[in-house]
Amino acid sequence: MKAIVQDEYGEAERVLRLEDVDRPAVGDDEVLLRVHAAGVDRGAWHLMTGLPYPASRTGYGLRAPRTRVRGRELAGRVEQVGRNVTTLQPGSEVLGVAEGCFAEYAVGRADQLVARPAALSVEQAAAVPISGLTALQAVRDHGRVRHGQQVLVFGASGGVGTFAVQLAKAFGATVTGVCRTSKMDLVRSLGADHVVDHTRGEPSGQYDIILDVGGNRTLRQLRRLLTPRGTLVIVGGETDGRWLGGTDRQLRAIVLSRFVSQRLGTFVNKENGADLRELVEHITAGAVKPVLDRTFPLPDTAAAIRYLVDGRNRGKVIVTVDST
């Protein structure tokens, strides 16, 4: 099969290449998937570059990546099932999480895959799993958003942010989205009640919940925008640090939260089928829609990752593999 592979850490243009490799083996609780489309998220860049060092290389190889193929969210068709799998069968069209999605075939756990609704294209479906799960858990579990609250979303136009804005609205909040000028129309179209252009100024007022999606504002700046008992949820965070990256701010938030009345913290996305099914329910009900920016063919995966890292995307970036 054809796959995008890497044998060393580094930037996409230098380390990624298209090769013919063997199809992955299928375990007892796994399924082999024919990949139709794969989502591109910042996690793919972190694992590709190995940055920051502790977070990205733990379990993935200290000097070189143990797994050669990146990509972890997809829409595809089940080709083969392991002997313990009873919930899926060959021919099923699914979306979910699987390792090595920048390839013609990938292997995923059956409990992290759900049926793809017929109303969703393969590109739309590939946009949902990791970004959608992250947004759902940020809004529902960590922000605990409920009706009537004021919610501020930094990074409202990105892969996670577009889901977060819509989910917060679905939970009954008044939502303010922060993005750059060229993306304000998109954020408004998602239902945001207010949109702030961060190139011209910062938001004002106080908010019950702040979802900081990949931002780099200081904790002091964020806390000033929170109500006295407000909640800050840091979803990612990008700096140039090779050792800690944005995780130093997350760690400081967790420690500081013990000494102040505001709830400050972060989380690691828990990939599971139950939350994927809830996302699909929101989508089929019309409350949430995947937002697509651009699609790139499999040989252009490096360009897709660069497009995302440069911050040019409005919603999700997708790699198309097989549209059949």
Short mmCIF file of C-alpha atoms in Angstrom, two decimals:
data_model
loop_
_atom_site.label_atom_id
_atom_site.label_comp_id
_atom_site.label_asym_id
_atom_site.label_seq_id
_atom_site.Cartn_x
_atom_site.Cartn_y
_atom_site.Cartn_z
CA MET A 1 0.00 0.00 0.00
CA LYS A 2 1.01 3.64 -0.38
CA ALA A 3 1.70 5.60 2.79
CA ILE A 4 3.37 8.78 3.98
CA VAL A 5 6.30 7.63 6.11
CA GLN A 6 9.06 9.18 8.21
CA ASP A 7 12.22 7.71 9.75
CA GLU A 8 13.42 10.74 11.70
CA TYR A 9 11.95 13.71 13.53
CA GLY A 10 11.73 17.03 11.74
CA GLU A 11 9.55 19.36 9.68
CA ALA A 12 7.19 17.90 7.11
CA GLU A 13 9.01 18.97 3.96
CA ARG A 14 12.21 17.29 5.13
CA VAL A 15 11.09 14.04 6.75
CA LEU A 16 7.86 12.95 5.05
CA ARG A 17 7.81 10.92 1.85
CA LEU A 18 5.42 8.67 -0.08
CA GLU A 19 6.41 5.00 -0.14
CA ASP A 20 5.00 1.54 -0.76
CA VAL A 21 4.82 -0.37 2.53
CA ASP A 22 3.13 -3.49 3.86
CA ARG A 23 -0.43 -3.30 5.14
CA PRO A 24 -0.58 -3.18 8.95
CA ALA A 25 -1.42 -6.35 10.85
CA VAL A 26 -4.79 -6.59 12.61
CA GLY A 27 -5.06 -7.53 16.30
CA ASP A 28 -7.92 -9.45 17.92
CA ASP A 29 -9.76 -6.26 18.98
CA GLU A 30 -8.89 -4.24 15.89
CA VAL A 31 -10.12 -3.67 12.37
CA LEU A 32 -8.32 -3.01 9.10
CA LEU A 33 -9.68 0.10 7.39
CA ARG A 34 -9.50 1.30 3.81
CA VAL A 35 -8.85 4.99 4.39
CA HIS A 36 -11.04 7.39 2.42
CA ALA A 37 -9.90 10.62 4.10
CA ALA A 38 -7.80 11.61 7.12
CA GLY A 39 -7.95 14.68 9.31
CA VAL A 40 -4.89 16.83 9.96
CA ASP A 41 -4.50 18.11 13.52
CA ARG A 42 -1.65 19.71 15.44
CA GLY A 43 -0.98 16.40 17.16
CA ALA A 44 0.31 15.09 13.83
CA TRP A 45 2.84 17.94 13.74
CA HIS A 46 3.94 17.34 17.35
CA LEU A 47 4.51 13.63 16.73
CA MET A 48 6.20 14.32 13.39
CA THR A 49 8.67 16.85 14.81
CA GLY A 50 9.01 15.22 18.23
CA LEU A 51 8.32 18.57 19.90
CA PRO A 52 8.09 19.33 22.72
CA TYR A 53 10.50 16.57 23.69
CA PRO A 54 8.87 14.93 26.74
CA ALA A 55 5.26 15.08 25.54
CA SER A 56 5.79 13.96 21.95
CA ARG A 57 8.52 11.36 22.31
CA THR A 58 7.20 9.44 25.31
CA GLY A 59 5.97 6.16 23.85
CA TYR A 60 6.85 7.20 20.29
CA GLY A 61 10.62 6.88 20.32
CA LEU A 62 13.36 9.08 21.75
CA ARG A 63 15.70 9.35 18.77
CA ALA A 64 13.38 8.35 15.93
CA PRO A 65 9.64 7.58 15.66
CA ARG A 66 8.76 3.97 16.37
CA THR A 67 5.73 4.14 14.09
CA ARG A 68 6.54 5.42 10.61
CA VAL A 69 3.09 6.67 9.56
CA ARG A 70 1.36 9.72 11.09
CA GLY A 71 -2.34 10.58 11.16
CA ARG A 72 -4.90 9.44 13.74
CA GLU A 73 -8.42 10.44 12.59
CA LEU A 74 -10.22 9.12 9.55
CA ALA A 75 -13.27 8.14 7.60
CA GLY A 76 -13.01 4.76 5.94
CA ARG A 77 -14.43 1.34 5.16
CA VAL A 78 -13.91 -1.77 7.26
CA GLU A 79 -11.95 -4.37 5.26
CA GLN A 80 -11.14 -6.96 7.93
CA VAL A 81 -12.06 -7.47 11.59
CA GLY A 82 -10.17 -9.16 14.43
CA ARG A 83 -11.61 -12.31 15.95
CA ASN A 84 -12.99 -10.50 19.04
CA VAL A 85 -14.78 -7.77 17.06
CA THR A 86 -18.56 -8.16 16.94
CA THR A 87 -19.75 -4.55 16.51
CA LEU A 88 -18.37 -4.02 13.00
CA GLN A 89 -18.20 -6.06 9.85
CA PRO A 90 -16.42 -5.78 6.49
CA GLY A 91 -18.04 -3.17 4.30
CA SER A 92 -19.13 -0.90 7.16
CA GLU A 93 -18.49 2.81 6.57
CA VAL A 94 -17.05 4.34 9.74
CA LEU A 95 -15.34 7.37 11.24
CA GLY A 96 -13.06 7.44 14.23
CA VAL A 97 -9.54 7.10 15.54
CA ALA A 98 -6.92 4.83 14.01
CA GLU A 99 -3.15 4.81 13.85
CA GLY A 100 -1.34 5.65 10.63
CA CYS A 101 -4.17 7.27 8.67
CA PHE A 102 -1.94 9.03 6.12
CA ALA A 103 -1.99 5.81 4.14
CA GLU A 104 -4.29 3.66 2.03
CA TYR A 105 -4.93 1.32 4.96
CA ALA A 106 -4.86 1.82 8.72
CA VAL A 107 -5.68 -0.18 11.84
CA GLY A 108 -8.03 1.03 14.57
CA ARG A 109 -9.67 -0.30 17.71
CA ALA A 110 -13.31 -1.24 17.20
CA ASP A 111 -14.38 0.71 20.32
CA GLN A 112 -13.02 3.95 18.81
CA LEU A 113 -14.97 3.70 15.56
CA VAL A 114 -18.62 4.51 14.85
CA ALA A 115 -20.86 4.31 11.81
CA ARG A 116 -20.57 7.20 9.39
CA PRO A 117 -23.94 8.90 8.77
CA ALA A 118 -24.91 8.86 5.12
CA ALA A 119 -25.42 12.63 5.25
CA LEU A 120 -21.71 13.18 5.97
CA SER A 121 -19.20 13.09 3.14
CA VAL A 122 -15.99 11.20 3.82
CA GLU A 123 -14.15 14.53 4.08
CA GLN A 124 -16.64 15.88 6.63
CA ALA A 125 -16.51 12.65 8.61
CA ALA A 126 -12.70 12.70 8.75
CA ALA A 127 -12.88 16.17 10.32
CA VAL A 128 -14.83 14.95 13.35
CA PRO A 129 -12.94 12.42 15.50
CA ILE A 130 -10.04 14.09 17.31
CA SER A 131 -10.99 17.77 16.93
CA GLY A 132 -14.63 17.07 17.70
CA LEU A 133 -13.86 14.88 20.71
CA THR A 134 -11.48 17.48 22.10
CA ALA A 135 -14.07 20.23 21.74
CA LEU A 136 -16.87 18.14 23.25
CA GLN A 137 -14.85 17.18 26.31
CA ALA A 138 -13.62 20.77 26.76
CA VAL A 139 -17.15 22.18 26.63
CA ARG A 140 -19.08 19.44 28.43
CA ASP A 141 -16.67 17.89 30.92
CA HIS A 142 -14.07 20.52 31.77
CA GLY A 143 -15.83 23.80 31.06
CA ARG A 144 -19.15 22.35 32.28
CA VAL A 145 -20.94 24.80 30.03
CA ARG A 146 -24.64 25.26 30.72
CA HIS A 147 -27.51 27.45 29.66
CA GLY A 148 -27.10 31.20 30.14
CA GLN A 149 -23.36 31.26 30.72
CA GLN A 150 -20.91 33.56 28.96
CA VAL A 151 -18.27 31.58 27.06
CA LEU A 152 -15.15 32.98 25.39
CA VAL A 153 -13.38 30.86 22.77
CA PHE A 154 -9.86 31.80 21.70
CA GLY A 155 -8.91 30.16 18.40
CA ALA A 156 -12.56 29.97 17.35
CA SER A 157 -11.83 29.43 13.65
CA GLY A 158 -9.59 26.37 13.86
CA GLY A 159 -10.33 22.66 13.82
CA VAL A 160 -11.19 22.40 17.53
CA GLY A 161 -12.46 25.96 17.85
CA THR A 162 -15.17 25.63 15.21
CA PHE A 163 -16.59 22.62 17.03
CA ALA A 164 -16.26 24.35 20.42
CA VAL A 165 -18.25 27.41 19.32
CA GLN A 166 -21.09 25.26 18.00
CA LEU A 167 -21.15 22.92 20.98
CA ALA A 168 -21.18 25.79 23.48
CA LYS A 169 -24.15 27.26 21.61
CA ALA A 170 -25.86 23.86 21.62
CA PHE A 171 -25.40 23.77 25.41
CA GLY A 172 -27.19 27.13 25.68
CA ALA A 173 -24.30 29.55 26.23
CA THR A 174 -23.74 33.03 24.88
CA VAL A 175 -20.53 32.65 22.88
CA THR A 176 -17.82 35.14 21.98
CA GLY A 177 -15.27 33.91 19.46
CA VAL A 178 -11.77 35.33 18.98
CA CYS A 179 -10.00 35.03 15.64
CA ARG A 180 -8.22 37.08 13.00
CA THR A 181 -9.94 39.46 10.58
CA SER A 182 -10.19 37.09 7.61
CA LYS A 183 -11.97 34.46 9.68
CA MET A 184 -14.60 36.56 11.46
CA ASP A 185 -17.31 35.77 8.92
CA LEU A 186 -16.79 32.03 9.45
CA VAL A 187 -17.08 32.31 13.25
CA ARG A 188 -20.27 34.38 12.93
CA SER A 189 -21.74 31.75 10.59
CA LEU A 190 -21.22 29.12 13.31
CA GLY A 191 -23.59 30.98 15.63
CA ALA A 192 -21.18 33.02 17.74
CA ASP A 193 -23.05 35.89 19.39
CA HIS A 194 -19.97 38.14 19.32
CA VAL A 195 -16.71 37.98 17.37
CA VAL A 196 -13.48 39.75 18.34
CA ASP A 197 -10.69 40.43 15.85
CA HIS A 198 -7.53 39.76 17.85
CA THR A 199 -5.41 41.70 15.35
CA ARG A 200 -7.21 44.89 16.40
CA GLY A 201 -7.69 44.37 20.12
CA GLU A 202 -8.48 41.96 22.90
CA PRO A 203 -11.88 40.96 24.30
CA SER A 204 -13.25 42.85 27.29
CA GLY A 205 -15.66 42.01 30.09
CA GLN A 206 -15.76 38.86 32.18
CA TYR A 207 -16.70 35.33 31.21
CA ASP A 208 -17.88 32.27 33.08
CA ILE A 209 -15.80 29.95 30.91
CA ILE A 210 -12.78 30.56 28.69
CA LEU A 211 -11.72 27.89 26.21
CA ASP A 212 -8.19 28.76 25.13
CA VAL A 213 -7.69 26.64 22.02
CA GLY A 214 -4.04 26.69 21.04
CA GLY A 215 -3.48 30.20 22.33
CA ASN A 216 -0.42 31.73 23.92
CA ARG A 217 -1.83 34.40 26.24
CA THR A 218 -0.49 34.52 29.76
CA LEU A 219 -2.43 33.17 32.71
CA ARG A 220 -2.66 36.71 34.07
CA GLN A 221 -4.31 37.94 30.86
CA LEU A 222 -6.75 35.05 30.85
CA ARG A 223 -7.64 35.34 34.53
CA ARG A 224 -8.55 39.02 34.10
CA LEU A 225 -11.25 37.94 31.66
CA LEU A 226 -12.73 35.35 34.04
CA THR A 227 -15.41 35.93 36.64
CA PRO A 228 -14.20 35.37 40.23
CA ARG A 229 -15.36 31.75 40.09
CA GLY A 230 -14.94 31.27 36.38
CA THR A 231 -13.31 28.32 34.62
CA LEU A 232 -10.33 28.35 32.26
CA VAL A 233 -9.79 25.32 30.04
CA ILE A 234 -6.48 25.36 28.16
CA VAL A 235 -6.79 23.22 25.02
CA GLY A 236 -3.27 22.94 23.66
CA GLY A 237 -1.00 25.93 23.46
CA GLU A 238 1.88 26.70 21.19
CA THR A 239 5.26 28.21 22.01
CA ASP A 240 8.73 27.70 20.60
CA GLY A 241 10.02 25.72 23.58
CA ARG A 242 11.57 22.40 22.64
CA TRP A 243 11.31 20.95 26.14
CA LEU A 244 7.96 22.17 27.40
CA GLY A 245 6.33 24.02 24.52
CA GLY A 246 2.98 25.25 25.82
CA THR A 247 2.84 22.69 28.63
CA ASP A 248 4.62 24.96 31.11
CA ARG A 249 1.62 27.30 31.08
CA GLN A 250 -0.71 24.35 31.56
CA LEU A 251 1.26 23.04 34.51
CA ARG A 252 1.31 26.49 36.13
CA ALA A 253 -2.45 26.76 35.66
CA ILE A 254 -3.03 23.47 37.48
CA VAL A 255 -0.82 24.54 40.40
CA LEU A 256 -2.28 28.04 40.64
CA SER A 257 -5.84 26.69 40.59
CA ARG A 258 -5.28 25.29 44.09
CA PHE A 259 -4.80 28.76 45.54
CA VAL A 260 -7.44 30.88 43.76
CA SER A 261 -11.23 30.81 43.47
CA GLN A 262 -11.11 30.34 39.71
CA ARG A 263 -10.82 26.86 38.15
CA LEU A 264 -7.75 26.74 35.91
CA GLY A 265 -6.66 23.65 34.08
CA THR A 266 -6.15 21.54 31.01
CA PHE A 267 -6.88 17.97 29.96
CA VAL A 268 -5.91 15.14 27.65
CA ASN A 269 -8.55 14.09 25.16
CA LYS A 270 -10.06 10.66 25.90
CA GLU A 271 -10.78 8.91 22.62
CA ASN A 272 -13.89 6.73 22.93
CA GLY A 273 -16.86 5.53 20.95
CA ALA A 274 -19.54 6.87 23.31
CA ASP A 275 -18.42 10.48 22.79
CA LEU A 276 -18.07 9.91 19.05
CA ARG A 277 -21.69 8.75 18.96
CA GLU A 278 -22.75 11.86 20.90
CA LEU A 279 -20.96 14.04 18.38
CA VAL A 280 -22.69 12.25 15.53
CA GLU A 281 -26.04 12.87 17.25
CA HIS A 282 -25.31 16.61 17.46
CA ILE A 283 -24.34 16.60 13.79
CA THR A 284 -27.38 14.65 12.56
CA ALA A 285 -29.65 16.93 14.64
CA GLY A 286 -28.19 19.95 12.82
CA ALA A 287 -26.68 21.57 15.93
CA VAL A 288 -23.10 21.02 14.77
CA LYS A 289 -21.50 20.81 11.35
CA PRO A 290 -17.90 19.94 10.48
CA VAL A 291 -16.16 22.94 8.91
CA LEU A 292 -13.78 22.11 6.08
CA ASP A 293 -11.13 24.42 4.71
CA ARG A 294 -8.96 22.60 2.17
CA THR A 295 -8.32 19.06 1.04
CA PHE A 296 -4.94 17.77 -0.11
CA PRO A 297 -4.25 14.47 -1.92
CA LEU A 298 -2.16 11.92 -0.04
CA PRO A 299 1.12 12.75 -1.85
CA ASP A 300 0.75 16.37 -0.65
CA THR A 301 0.44 15.52 3.06
CA ALA A 302 3.53 17.59 3.91
CA ALA A 303 1.89 20.65 2.33
CA ALA A 304 -1.31 19.98 4.30
CA ILE A 305 0.59 19.93 7.60
CA ARG A 306 2.48 23.10 6.70
CA TYR A 307 -0.78 24.85 5.78
CA LEU A 308 -2.19 23.99 9.22
CA VAL A 309 0.93 24.93 11.18
CA ASP A 310 1.12 28.30 9.41
CA GLY A 311 -2.35 29.09 10.79
CA ARG A 312 -4.00 29.67 7.44
CA ASN A 313 -6.83 27.19 7.96
CA ARG A 314 -10.48 28.06 8.52
CA GLY A 315 -11.73 24.86 10.10
CA LYS A 316 -10.29 21.45 9.28
CA VAL A 317 -7.63 20.44 6.80
CA ILE A 318 -8.17 17.03 5.22
CA VAL A 319 -5.98 14.56 3.34
CA THR A 320 -7.96 12.57 0.76
CA VAL A 321 -6.86 9.02 0.09
CA ASP A 322 -9.70 7.08 -1.55
CA SER A 323 -13.09 8.69 -2.28
CA THR A 324 -14.82 5.48 -3.34
#
